[in-house]
């Protein structure tokens, strides 16, 4: 049985920020809450993923901010499920959270029917359990011209103003939030220890692809917000890559078939309705360009450690080589440098390292509330990648620790990196694809259960899987736009 998650002791002057994130956006928002609280002089701020906080300790807190994303069809993130089950216990009475002040901010997409359901349900449950709302729930919407930050900016300002009115000691430097000092940069989340290839090659050898991927993912701070399974469950071979739409069609719809080569392992265990996660490869030239732009040695090895861990000197790392990985491999497996857009805070961090004054001013403007809409147009709308942004501001030379701390993780692709990569794979060539199998949103129905499946906008693939799984085939009706 796993040990319960550790929870630091509560303090009356502490602001606790708990987030549940699936792709990293809620983590970004939660970290921003923490940064602004620190700028306001809050005596103690803790930002924690929801699955690392013991929910039984919640009544001991004075102020808690929850940041919750939405996944699937109004489902909570994986890291929220255990916490939510605990809150639903009948033994928790209507006064269980009496004296606890809370605020909830949700991230969702109003294009879906169950818009921000996890955040809305959490807000109602906390209220039922006796907690007192500091301000009303905030609902971030991907449909907003500025994304979820269009709602987060005014919601945060209201949160700080409300806390400042009721508890002056919590935010003694309110001006630090309203007019932040952009000349001071917080510490990076990690420290990186570098090894030359000569130091490592004699004592370190990791040729197993699955173990290598697991090692890289375990070292990445940006992947800690997900249920990180580490090593891939399978390394699958593509055996069929068939385009279903005409060559002159704007839509490239494909049928893929994957199998588990007997030389690697045998069989694939899954249930109908499960989801297949794959790790695509990045363009090697993009990785090389990123390494060159950041002045990184592609052949060196690194160890990444969280700043709050006990620091160990390089000379005392008896088994340190077993924690290291080639820098170029780490970038290729964990950092989406040529597909996803960087976070908003990334621009603020860049401004600290810009030596050209006009670049510094532009980056500070992008990071400010006034520049939010222009940043959204430049960054998300125009689809700038991390590499392209760094190339647009050539005077910026960021330490790799800062890039690792605030880069875009390899879970938040935007421009079809995964599907484009799959479409280009040749089944006649040996290309092993790292894969993980996860439970789907719908449990497999019993074979005797009659099914009426309606999914406007979802595509017919999930339903086709349910129908094909049954011994007797059924009728599947679908339409194309």
Tab-separated table of C-alpha atoms in Angstrom:
chain	number	residue	atom	x	y	z
A	1	UNK	CA	0.000	0.000	0.000
A	2	UNK	CA	1.410	3.374	-1.007
A	3	UNK	CA	2.288	5.851	1.691
A	4	UNK	CA	-0.108	8.812	1.991
A	5	UNK	CA	1.044	11.990	0.290
A	6	UNK	CA	3.079	14.265	2.472
A	7	UNK	CA	1.508	17.559	3.462
A	8	UNK	CA	3.400	20.403	5.124
A	9	UNK	CA	1.990	21.697	8.397
A	10	UNK	CA	-0.585	24.430	7.993
A	11	UNK	CA	0.160	27.971	9.051
A	12	UNK	CA	-2.266	30.804	9.738
A	13	UNK	CA	-0.346	33.088	7.397
A	14	UNK	CA	-0.069	30.572	4.602
A	15	UNK	CA	-1.816	30.647	1.263
A	16	UNK	CA	-2.192	27.150	-0.124
A	17	UNK	CA	-2.645	26.772	-3.875
A	18	UNK	CA	-3.754	23.335	-5.076
A	19	UNK	CA	-4.048	22.474	-8.744
A	20	UNK	CA	-5.301	19.569	-10.837
A	21	UNK	CA	-3.859	19.662	-14.335
A	22	UNK	CA	-3.974	17.311	-17.298
A	23	UNK	CA	-1.881	19.124	-19.889
A	24	UNK	CA	-0.168	21.772	-17.767
A	25	UNK	CA	-2.412	24.826	-18.166
A	26	UNK	CA	-3.846	24.582	-14.639
A	27	UNK	CA	-0.320	24.176	-13.300
A	28	UNK	CA	0.704	27.358	-15.140
A	29	UNK	CA	-2.246	29.254	-13.654
A	30	UNK	CA	-1.561	27.911	-10.145
A	31	UNK	CA	2.098	28.886	-10.326
A	32	UNK	CA	1.046	32.374	-11.344
A	33	UNK	CA	-1.216	32.584	-8.276
A	34	UNK	CA	1.748	31.586	-6.131
A	35	UNK	CA	4.113	34.086	-7.775
A	36	UNK	CA	1.708	36.989	-7.332
A	37	UNK	CA	1.085	36.072	-3.688
A	38	UNK	CA	4.835	36.098	-3.064
A	39	UNK	CA	5.128	39.488	-4.753
A	40	UNK	CA	2.415	40.710	-2.395
A	41	UNK	CA	4.532	39.696	0.584
A	42	UNK	CA	2.520	36.641	1.638
A	43	UNK	CA	4.462	35.057	4.555
A	44	UNK	CA	4.149	31.539	3.162
A	45	UNK	CA	2.936	30.238	-0.190
A	46	UNK	CA	2.747	26.590	-1.211
A	47	UNK	CA	1.737	25.462	-4.700
A	48	UNK	CA	0.990	21.744	-4.800
A	49	UNK	CA	-0.533	19.244	-7.240
A	50	UNK	CA	-3.792	17.958	-5.844
A	51	UNK	CA	-2.651	14.350	-5.587
A	52	UNK	CA	0.273	15.332	-3.346
A	53	UNK	CA	-1.932	16.994	-0.712
A	54	UNK	CA	-3.620	14.969	2.026
A	55	UNK	CA	-7.290	16.053	1.863
A	56	UNK	CA	-7.849	15.122	5.527
A	57	UNK	CA	-5.639	18.131	6.391
A	58	UNK	CA	-7.880	20.585	4.557
A	59	UNK	CA	-9.753	21.772	7.712
A	60	UNK	CA	-6.427	22.984	9.140
A	61	UNK	CA	-5.940	25.508	6.336
A	62	UNK	CA	-7.052	29.136	6.508
A	63	UNK	CA	-6.940	30.125	2.829
A	64	UNK	CA	-6.924	27.729	-0.131
A	65	UNK	CA	-7.034	28.489	-3.850
A	66	UNK	CA	-8.039	25.626	-6.142
A	67	UNK	CA	-7.142	25.658	-9.841
A	68	UNK	CA	-8.831	22.856	-11.747
A	69	UNK	CA	-8.813	21.969	-15.432
A	70	UNK	CA	-11.298	19.913	-17.447
A	71	UNK	CA	-10.515	16.862	-19.540
A	72	UNK	CA	-12.570	14.681	-21.863
A	73	UNK	CA	-16.308	15.273	-21.655
A	74	UNK	CA	-16.358	17.310	-18.462
A	75	UNK	CA	-14.157	14.860	-16.549
A	76	UNK	CA	-11.739	15.832	-13.774
A	77	UNK	CA	-7.983	15.470	-14.304
A	78	UNK	CA	-6.448	12.215	-13.111
A	79	UNK	CA	-4.733	13.964	-10.208
A	80	UNK	CA	-8.091	15.170	-8.857
A	81	UNK	CA	-9.946	11.868	-8.708
A	82	UNK	CA	-8.656	10.633	-5.340
A	83	UNK	CA	-9.098	14.057	-3.738
A	84	UNK	CA	-12.649	14.284	-5.077
A	85	UNK	CA	-13.580	10.826	-3.800
A	86	UNK	CA	-12.429	11.842	-0.335
A	87	UNK	CA	-14.580	14.996	-0.363
A	88	UNK	CA	-17.646	12.957	-1.332
A	89	UNK	CA	-17.549	10.864	1.846
A	90	UNK	CA	-20.858	11.014	3.707
A	91	UNK	CA	-19.106	11.224	7.073
A	92	UNK	CA	-17.880	14.732	6.231
A	93	UNK	CA	-20.501	17.019	7.700
A	94	UNK	CA	-21.727	20.466	6.726
A	95	UNK	CA	-19.304	22.098	9.197
A	96	UNK	CA	-16.203	20.054	8.311
A	97	UNK	CA	-14.525	22.999	6.547
A	98	UNK	CA	-15.857	25.736	8.801
A	99	UNK	CA	-13.282	28.526	9.047
A	100	UNK	CA	-11.617	27.703	5.723
A	101	UNK	CA	-11.674	30.419	3.088
A	102	UNK	CA	-11.441	29.190	-0.494
A	103	UNK	CA	-11.479	30.295	-4.109
A	104	UNK	CA	-11.912	28.120	-7.204
A	105	UNK	CA	-10.734	28.851	-10.726
A	106	UNK	CA	-11.625	26.434	-13.509
A	107	UNK	CA	-10.157	25.965	-16.961
A	108	UNK	CA	-12.436	24.675	-19.695
A	109	UNK	CA	-13.937	25.204	-23.125
A	110	UNK	CA	-17.452	26.626	-23.485
A	111	UNK	CA	-17.755	24.759	-26.768
A	112	UNK	CA	-18.416	21.635	-24.698
A	113	UNK	CA	-21.696	20.929	-22.927
A	114	UNK	CA	-20.075	20.125	-19.565
A	115	UNK	CA	-18.137	23.359	-19.455
A	116	UNK	CA	-15.880	23.554	-16.389
A	117	UNK	CA	-17.847	20.812	-14.608
A	118	UNK	CA	-15.007	19.724	-12.263
A	119	UNK	CA	-14.494	23.274	-10.974
A	120	UNK	CA	-18.223	23.916	-10.612
A	121	UNK	CA	-18.792	20.676	-8.694
A	122	UNK	CA	-15.792	21.322	-6.455
A	123	UNK	CA	-17.080	24.808	-5.653
A	124	UNK	CA	-20.498	23.454	-4.652
A	125	UNK	CA	-19.014	20.662	-2.548
A	126	UNK	CA	-16.666	22.984	-0.646
A	127	UNK	CA	-19.565	25.316	0.069
A	128	UNK	CA	-21.681	22.398	1.332
A	129	UNK	CA	-18.861	21.283	3.642
A	130	UNK	CA	-18.859	24.667	5.354
A	131	UNK	CA	-16.002	26.472	3.611
A	132	UNK	CA	-16.465	30.177	2.934
A	133	UNK	CA	-15.838	31.525	-0.577
A	134	UNK	CA	-13.360	34.397	-0.699
A	135	UNK	CA	-14.746	35.404	-4.097
A	136	UNK	CA	-17.009	33.733	-6.635
A	137	UNK	CA	-15.784	30.962	-8.898
A	138	UNK	CA	-13.699	31.985	-11.905
A	139	UNK	CA	-14.212	30.211	-15.221
A	140	UNK	CA	-11.438	30.312	-17.799
A	141	UNK	CA	-12.607	29.682	-21.359
A	142	UNK	CA	-10.482	28.483	-24.268
A	143	UNK	CA	-12.988	30.194	-26.568
A	144	UNK	CA	-12.027	33.630	-25.209
A	145	UNK	CA	-9.792	35.649	-27.572
A	146	UNK	CA	-7.058	35.510	-24.902
A	147	UNK	CA	-7.756	31.964	-23.753
A	148	UNK	CA	-8.305	31.193	-20.077
A	149	UNK	CA	-6.190	34.199	-19.066
A	150	UNK	CA	-8.979	36.483	-20.255
A	151	UNK	CA	-10.887	35.439	-17.122
A	152	UNK	CA	-7.880	34.758	-14.882
A	153	UNK	CA	-6.513	38.322	-14.957
A	154	UNK	CA	-9.587	40.091	-13.485
A	155	UNK	CA	-10.385	37.138	-11.203
A	156	UNK	CA	-6.927	37.260	-9.620
A	157	UNK	CA	-7.158	41.005	-9.073
A	158	UNK	CA	-10.495	40.513	-7.299
A	159	UNK	CA	-8.983	37.713	-5.203
A	160	UNK	CA	-6.095	39.867	-3.977
A	161	UNK	CA	-8.335	42.851	-3.274
A	162	UNK	CA	-10.716	40.684	-1.255
A	163	UNK	CA	-7.920	39.062	0.759
A	164	UNK	CA	-6.290	42.437	1.354
A	165	UNK	CA	-9.522	43.826	2.804
A	166	UNK	CA	-10.153	40.924	5.173
A	167	UNK	CA	-6.594	39.941	6.163
A	168	UNK	CA	-4.057	42.741	5.796
A	169	UNK	CA	-1.224	40.629	7.187
A	170	UNK	CA	-1.552	38.111	4.353
A	171	UNK	CA	-0.562	40.591	1.624
A	172	UNK	CA	1.427	43.402	3.252
A	173	UNK	CA	2.856	44.516	-0.121
A	174	UNK	CA	-0.259	44.717	-2.266
A	175	UNK	CA	1.523	47.205	-4.523
A	176	UNK	CA	3.924	44.408	-5.487
A	177	UNK	CA	1.018	42.678	-7.211
A	178	UNK	CA	-0.513	45.740	-8.853
A	179	UNK	CA	2.876	47.092	-9.966
A	180	UNK	CA	5.272	44.127	-9.980
A	181	UNK	CA	9.019	44.696	-9.967
A	182	UNK	CA	10.106	43.044	-13.201
A	183	UNK	CA	13.759	43.499	-12.310
A	184	UNK	CA	13.624	40.611	-9.832
A	185	UNK	CA	13.434	37.026	-11.057
A	186	UNK	CA	12.479	34.156	-8.816
A	187	UNK	CA	14.720	31.137	-8.492
A	188	UNK	CA	14.532	28.371	-11.068
A	189	UNK	CA	12.739	25.227	-9.927
A	190	UNK	CA	15.702	22.985	-10.575
A	191	UNK	CA	19.448	22.778	-10.448
A	192	UNK	CA	21.343	21.013	-13.204
A	193	UNK	CA	24.631	19.189	-12.781
A	194	UNK	CA	26.668	18.721	-15.951
A	195	UNK	CA	29.003	15.860	-16.833
A	196	UNK	CA	31.298	15.560	-19.812
A	197	UNK	CA	30.893	12.526	-22.054
A	198	UNK	CA	34.302	11.297	-20.897
A	199	UNK	CA	33.122	11.251	-17.270
A	200	UNK	CA	30.014	9.250	-18.015
A	201	UNK	CA	30.671	6.802	-20.823
A	202	UNK	CA	32.783	4.458	-18.732
A	203	UNK	CA	30.218	4.082	-15.948
A	204	UNK	CA	26.887	4.831	-17.604
A	205	UNK	CA	25.208	2.932	-20.402
A	206	UNK	CA	21.502	3.058	-21.146
A	207	UNK	CA	20.685	1.623	-24.544
A	208	UNK	CA	17.166	0.342	-23.738
A	209	UNK	CA	14.762	2.818	-25.381
A	210	UNK	CA	11.982	2.228	-22.860
A	211	UNK	CA	14.262	2.850	-19.890
A	212	UNK	CA	15.724	5.908	-21.573
A	213	UNK	CA	12.276	7.436	-22.080
A	214	UNK	CA	11.327	6.627	-18.494
A	215	UNK	CA	14.506	8.268	-17.242
A	216	UNK	CA	13.892	11.451	-19.233
A	217	UNK	CA	10.257	11.774	-18.132
A	218	UNK	CA	11.132	11.216	-14.482
A	219	UNK	CA	13.663	14.062	-14.596
A	220	UNK	CA	11.380	16.617	-16.263
A	221	UNK	CA	9.750	19.020	-13.752
A	222	UNK	CA	7.145	19.988	-16.372
A	223	UNK	CA	5.799	16.415	-16.505
A	224	UNK	CA	5.208	16.091	-12.765
A	225	UNK	CA	1.627	17.412	-13.052
A	226	UNK	CA	0.468	14.237	-14.796
A	227	UNK	CA	0.273	10.615	-13.729
A	228	UNK	CA	3.688	9.936	-15.160
A	229	UNK	CA	3.897	6.262	-16.022
A	230	UNK	CA	7.569	6.628	-16.853
A	231	UNK	CA	8.601	3.856	-19.201
A	232	UNK	CA	6.289	3.180	-22.159
A	233	UNK	CA	3.968	0.219	-21.745
A	234	UNK	CA	4.815	-0.923	-25.263
A	235	UNK	CA	7.107	-0.151	-28.185
A	236	UNK	CA	4.782	-0.771	-31.143
A	237	UNK	CA	5.477	-1.175	-34.846
A	238	UNK	CA	3.228	0.467	-37.453
A	239	UNK	CA	2.055	-2.129	-39.978
A	240	UNK	CA	-0.660	-0.133	-41.799
A	241	UNK	CA	-0.775	3.544	-42.739
A	242	UNK	CA	-3.756	4.097	-45.045
A	243	UNK	CA	-5.134	7.465	-46.074
A	244	UNK	CA	-8.954	7.407	-46.116
A	245	UNK	CA	-9.551	10.793	-47.733
A	246	UNK	CA	-8.650	11.721	-51.301
A	247	UNK	CA	-5.223	13.159	-51.992
A	248	UNK	CA	-6.696	16.523	-52.992
A	249	UNK	CA	-8.851	16.761	-49.850
A	250	UNK	CA	-8.061	19.396	-47.212
A	251	UNK	CA	-8.579	16.765	-44.503
A	252	UNK	CA	-6.005	14.030	-44.024
A	253	UNK	CA	-7.859	11.192	-42.275
A	254	UNK	CA	-5.909	7.975	-41.811
A	255	UNK	CA	-6.305	4.411	-40.645
A	256	UNK	CA	-3.364	3.109	-38.619
A	257	UNK	CA	-2.649	-0.401	-37.418
A	258	UNK	CA	0.015	-1.092	-34.803
A	259	UNK	CA	1.370	-4.380	-33.555
A	260	UNK	CA	3.776	-5.488	-30.882
A	261	UNK	CA	6.865	-7.047	-32.486
A	262	UNK	CA	7.619	-10.438	-30.978
A	263	UNK	CA	11.245	-9.426	-30.650
A	264	UNK	CA	10.303	-6.799	-28.056
A	265	UNK	CA	7.537	-8.415	-26.017
A	266	UNK	CA	4.373	-10.386	-26.656
A	267	UNK	CA	0.772	-9.247	-26.843
A	268	UNK	CA	-1.021	-5.979	-26.138
A	269	UNK	CA	-3.408	-5.839	-23.187
A	270	UNK	CA	-6.275	-3.368	-23.545
A	271	UNK	CA	-10.053	-3.014	-23.385
A	272	UNK	CA	-12.330	-1.516	-25.988
A	273	UNK	CA	-12.648	2.201	-25.318
A	274	UNK	CA	-9.139	2.574	-23.893
A	275	UNK	CA	-7.017	5.493	-25.067
A	276	UNK	CA	-3.622	5.073	-26.706
A	277	UNK	CA	-0.986	7.679	-25.868
A	278	UNK	CA	2.055	7.835	-28.107
A	279	UNK	CA	5.304	9.776	-27.892
A	280	UNK	CA	6.193	11.187	-31.323
A	281	UNK	CA	9.695	12.010	-32.415
A	282	UNK	CA	10.698	15.601	-33.007
A	283	UNK	CA	12.472	16.805	-36.123
A	284	UNK	CA	16.201	16.254	-35.494
A	285	UNK	CA	17.065	19.497	-37.296
A	286	UNK	CA	14.773	21.421	-34.925
A	287	UNK	CA	16.523	19.857	-31.938
A	288	UNK	CA	19.910	20.793	-33.397
A	289	UNK	CA	18.724	24.360	-34.017
A	290	UNK	CA	17.476	24.634	-30.439
A	291	UNK	CA	20.758	23.329	-29.033
A	292	UNK	CA	22.723	25.792	-31.157
A	293	UNK	CA	20.439	28.740	-30.299
A	294	UNK	CA	20.813	28.061	-26.565
A	295	UNK	CA	24.564	27.367	-26.760
A	296	UNK	CA	24.142	23.874	-25.331
A	297	UNK	CA	26.625	21.034	-25.638
A	298	UNK	CA	24.661	18.171	-27.251
A	299	UNK	CA	27.159	15.566	-26.092
A	300	UNK	CA	27.239	16.374	-22.385
A	301	UNK	CA	25.176	14.571	-19.740
A	302	UNK	CA	23.000	16.177	-17.092
A	303	UNK	CA	21.327	15.387	-13.796
A	304	UNK	CA	18.273	17.455	-12.865
A	305	UNK	CA	17.291	17.902	-9.235
A	306	UNK	CA	14.484	19.877	-7.635
A	307	UNK	CA	15.747	22.935	-5.745
A	308	UNK	CA	14.015	21.925	-2.521
A	309	UNK	CA	15.840	18.602	-2.327
A	310	UNK	CA	18.990	18.239	-0.265
A	311	UNK	CA	21.807	19.535	-2.417
A	312	UNK	CA	24.555	17.052	-3.148
A	313	UNK	CA	27.906	18.204	-4.419
A	314	UNK	CA	29.107	16.820	-7.708
A	315	UNK	CA	32.036	15.090	-6.067
A	316	UNK	CA	29.841	13.183	-3.622
A	317	UNK	CA	27.531	11.636	-6.197
A	318	UNK	CA	28.517	8.013	-5.737
A	319	UNK	CA	25.630	6.823	-7.910
A	320	UNK	CA	25.085	10.145	-9.646
A	321	UNK	CA	25.778	8.729	-13.083
A	322	UNK	CA	22.734	6.490	-12.745
A	323	UNK	CA	20.533	9.618	-12.628
A	324	UNK	CA	22.003	11.355	-15.651
A	325	UNK	CA	20.951	11.524	-19.270
A	326	UNK	CA	22.406	12.998	-22.417
A	327	UNK	CA	21.294	16.616	-22.712
A	328	UNK	CA	20.218	16.299	-26.340
A	329	UNK	CA	18.208	13.162	-25.531
A	330	UNK	CA	16.456	14.934	-22.660
A	331	UNK	CA	15.445	17.800	-24.947
A	332	UNK	CA	14.202	15.445	-27.656
A	333	UNK	CA	12.081	13.347	-25.277
A	334	UNK	CA	10.611	15.970	-22.930
A	335	UNK	CA	10.762	19.485	-24.400
A	336	UNK	CA	8.396	20.465	-27.208
A	337	UNK	CA	10.606	23.053	-28.897
A	338	UNK	CA	9.212	23.056	-32.446
A	339	UNK	CA	5.457	22.507	-32.159
A	340	UNK	CA	3.904	24.061	-29.046
A	341	UNK	CA	3.759	27.710	-28.060
A	342	UNK	CA	5.573	28.819	-24.885
A	343	UNK	CA	3.756	29.841	-21.728
A	344	UNK	CA	3.035	33.469	-20.920
A	345	UNK	CA	5.484	33.495	-17.997
A	346	UNK	CA	8.214	32.284	-20.341
A	347	UNK	CA	8.212	35.756	-21.911
A	348	UNK	CA	8.653	37.424	-18.532
A	349	UNK	CA	11.594	35.145	-17.748
A	350	UNK	CA	13.101	35.900	-21.164
A	351	UNK	CA	12.947	39.631	-20.430
A	352	UNK	CA	15.419	39.220	-17.555
A	353	UNK	CA	18.047	37.865	-19.930
A	354	UNK	CA	17.503	40.221	-22.884
A	355	UNK	CA	20.512	42.494	-23.402
A	356	UNK	CA	18.916	44.512	-26.216
A	357	UNK	CA	16.699	47.186	-24.649
A	358	UNK	CA	14.010	47.054	-27.354
A	359	UNK	CA	13.710	43.275	-26.903
A	360	UNK	CA	13.467	43.632	-23.123
A	361	UNK	CA	10.683	46.216	-23.444
A	362	UNK	CA	8.769	44.059	-25.930
A	363	UNK	CA	9.008	40.973	-23.713
A	364	UNK	CA	7.924	42.905	-20.620
A	365	UNK	CA	4.965	44.276	-22.564
A	366	UNK	CA	3.953	40.783	-23.670
A	367	UNK	CA	4.116	39.592	-20.042
A	368	UNK	CA	1.969	42.485	-18.761
A	369	UNK	CA	-1.852	42.568	-18.535
A	370	UNK	CA	-1.846	45.370	-21.139
A	371	UNK	CA	-0.004	43.189	-23.641
A	372	UNK	CA	-2.049	40.045	-23.082
A	373	UNK	CA	-4.120	40.296	-26.265
A	374	UNK	CA	-1.116	41.155	-28.438
A	375	UNK	CA	0.795	38.240	-26.927
A	376	UNK	CA	-2.091	35.896	-27.667
A	377	UNK	CA	-2.075	37.033	-31.302
A	378	UNK	CA	1.711	36.706	-31.621
A	379	UNK	CA	2.104	33.502	-29.642
A	380	UNK	CA	-0.969	31.288	-29.850
A	381	UNK	CA	-2.867	32.637	-32.865
A	382	UNK	CA	0.181	32.757	-35.118
A	383	UNK	CA	1.462	29.507	-33.648
A	384	UNK	CA	4.931	30.600	-32.574
A	385	UNK	CA	7.012	27.740	-31.199
A	386	UNK	CA	9.546	27.916	-28.380
A	387	UNK	CA	12.365	27.788	-30.924
A	388	UNK	CA	10.828	30.528	-33.085
A	389	UNK	CA	10.293	32.809	-30.089
A	390	UNK	CA	13.905	32.390	-29.002
A	391	UNK	CA	15.024	33.157	-32.551
A	392	UNK	CA	12.844	36.295	-32.633
A	393	UNK	CA	14.724	37.660	-29.600
A	394	UNK	CA	18.377	36.896	-30.374
A	395	UNK	CA	19.837	38.899	-27.470
A	396	UNK	CA	18.222	36.566	-24.923
A	397	UNK	CA	20.605	34.005	-23.440
A	398	UNK	CA	18.671	32.034	-20.829
A	399	UNK	CA	20.336	29.560	-18.475
A	400	UNK	CA	19.187	26.038	-19.257
A	401	UNK	CA	17.823	25.765	-15.697
A	402	UNK	CA	15.286	28.480	-16.516
A	403	UNK	CA	14.314	26.879	-19.804
A	404	UNK	CA	13.779	23.514	-18.121
A	405	UNK	CA	11.772	25.125	-15.306
A	406	UNK	CA	9.353	26.981	-17.572
A	407	UNK	CA	9.415	25.311	-20.977
A	408	UNK	CA	6.410	23.811	-22.728
A	409	UNK	CA	6.188	20.111	-21.787
A	410	UNK	CA	5.967	17.345	-24.351
A	411	UNK	CA	2.280	16.817	-23.548
A	412	UNK	CA	0.769	20.003	-24.921
A	413	UNK	CA	1.106	19.794	-28.686
A	414	UNK	CA	-0.830	22.321	-30.756
A	415	UNK	CA	-0.121	21.880	-34.441
A	416	UNK	CA	-0.619	18.194	-35.111
A	417	UNK	CA	2.881	17.105	-34.161
A	418	UNK	CA	1.668	13.623	-33.272
A	419	UNK	CA	-0.694	13.044	-36.218
A	420	UNK	CA	1.707	14.581	-38.746
A	421	UNK	CA	4.531	12.403	-37.502
A	422	UNK	CA	2.391	9.256	-37.689
A	423	UNK	CA	1.201	10.124	-41.193
A	424	UNK	CA	4.790	10.244	-42.431
A	425	UNK	CA	5.833	6.880	-40.986
A	426	UNK	CA	6.530	4.114	-43.482
A	427	UNK	CA	5.182	0.707	-42.349
A	428	UNK	CA	7.903	-0.977	-44.398
A	429	UNK	CA	10.577	0.552	-42.200
A	430	UNK	CA	11.249	-0.368	-38.594
A	431	UNK	CA	9.946	2.509	-36.480
A	432	UNK	CA	9.182	1.591	-32.881
A	433	UNK	CA	6.567	3.899	-31.371
A	434	UNK	CA	6.564	4.492	-27.573
A	435	UNK	CA	3.006	3.884	-26.345
A	436	UNK	CA	0.972	3.978	-23.143
A	437	UNK	CA	-2.559	2.587	-22.737
A	438	UNK	CA	-4.974	4.471	-20.473
A	439	UNK	CA	-8.535	3.816	-19.369
A	440	UNK	CA	-11.060	5.627	-21.538
A	441	UNK	CA	-13.947	7.809	-20.385
A	442	UNK	CA	-16.513	5.096	-21.141
A	443	UNK	CA	-16.372	1.697	-19.412
A	444	UNK	CA	-16.735	-1.306	-21.729
A	445	UNK	CA	-20.451	-2.219	-21.839
A	446	UNK	CA	-21.577	-5.784	-21.213
A	447	UNK	CA	-22.090	-7.668	-24.505
A	448	UNK	CA	-25.786	-8.173	-23.715
A	449	UNK	CA	-26.436	-4.486	-23.038
A	450	UNK	CA	-28.295	-2.702	-25.868
A	451	UNK	CA	-26.429	0.367	-27.068
A	452	UNK	CA	-27.588	3.653	-28.521
A	453	UNK	CA	-24.451	5.693	-29.166
A	454	UNK	CA	-24.794	9.394	-29.989
A	455	UNK	CA	-21.696	11.503	-30.449
A	456	UNK	CA	-22.144	14.714	-32.440
A	457	UNK	CA	-18.702	16.098	-33.147
A	458	UNK	CA	-16.796	13.190	-31.606
A	459	UNK	CA	-16.282	11.179	-34.781
A	460	UNK	CA	-17.357	7.582	-35.244
A	461	UNK	CA	-14.090	5.852	-34.299
A	462	UNK	CA	-14.956	5.251	-30.598
A	463	UNK	CA	-18.381	3.881	-31.501
A	464	UNK	CA	-16.953	1.728	-34.255
A	465	UNK	CA	-14.679	0.157	-31.659
A	466	UNK	CA	-17.595	-0.723	-29.363
A	467	UNK	CA	-19.637	-2.154	-32.247
A	468	UNK	CA	-16.765	-4.170	-33.727
A	469	UNK	CA	-15.964	-5.703	-30.332
A	470	UNK	CA	-19.320	-7.488	-30.200
A	471	UNK	CA	-19.744	-10.981	-31.581
A	472	UNK	CA	-22.768	-9.933	-33.658
A	473	UNK	CA	-22.229	-6.827	-35.776
A	474	UNK	CA	-24.611	-3.924	-35.412
A	475	UNK	CA	-25.569	-1.025	-37.625
A	476	UNK	CA	-23.451	2.121	-37.405
A	477	UNK	CA	-24.950	5.237	-38.991
A	478	UNK	CA	-22.836	8.350	-39.457
A	479	UNK	CA	-22.743	11.449	-41.613
A	480	UNK	CA	-19.958	13.592	-43.008
A	481	UNK	CA	-20.010	17.402	-43.194
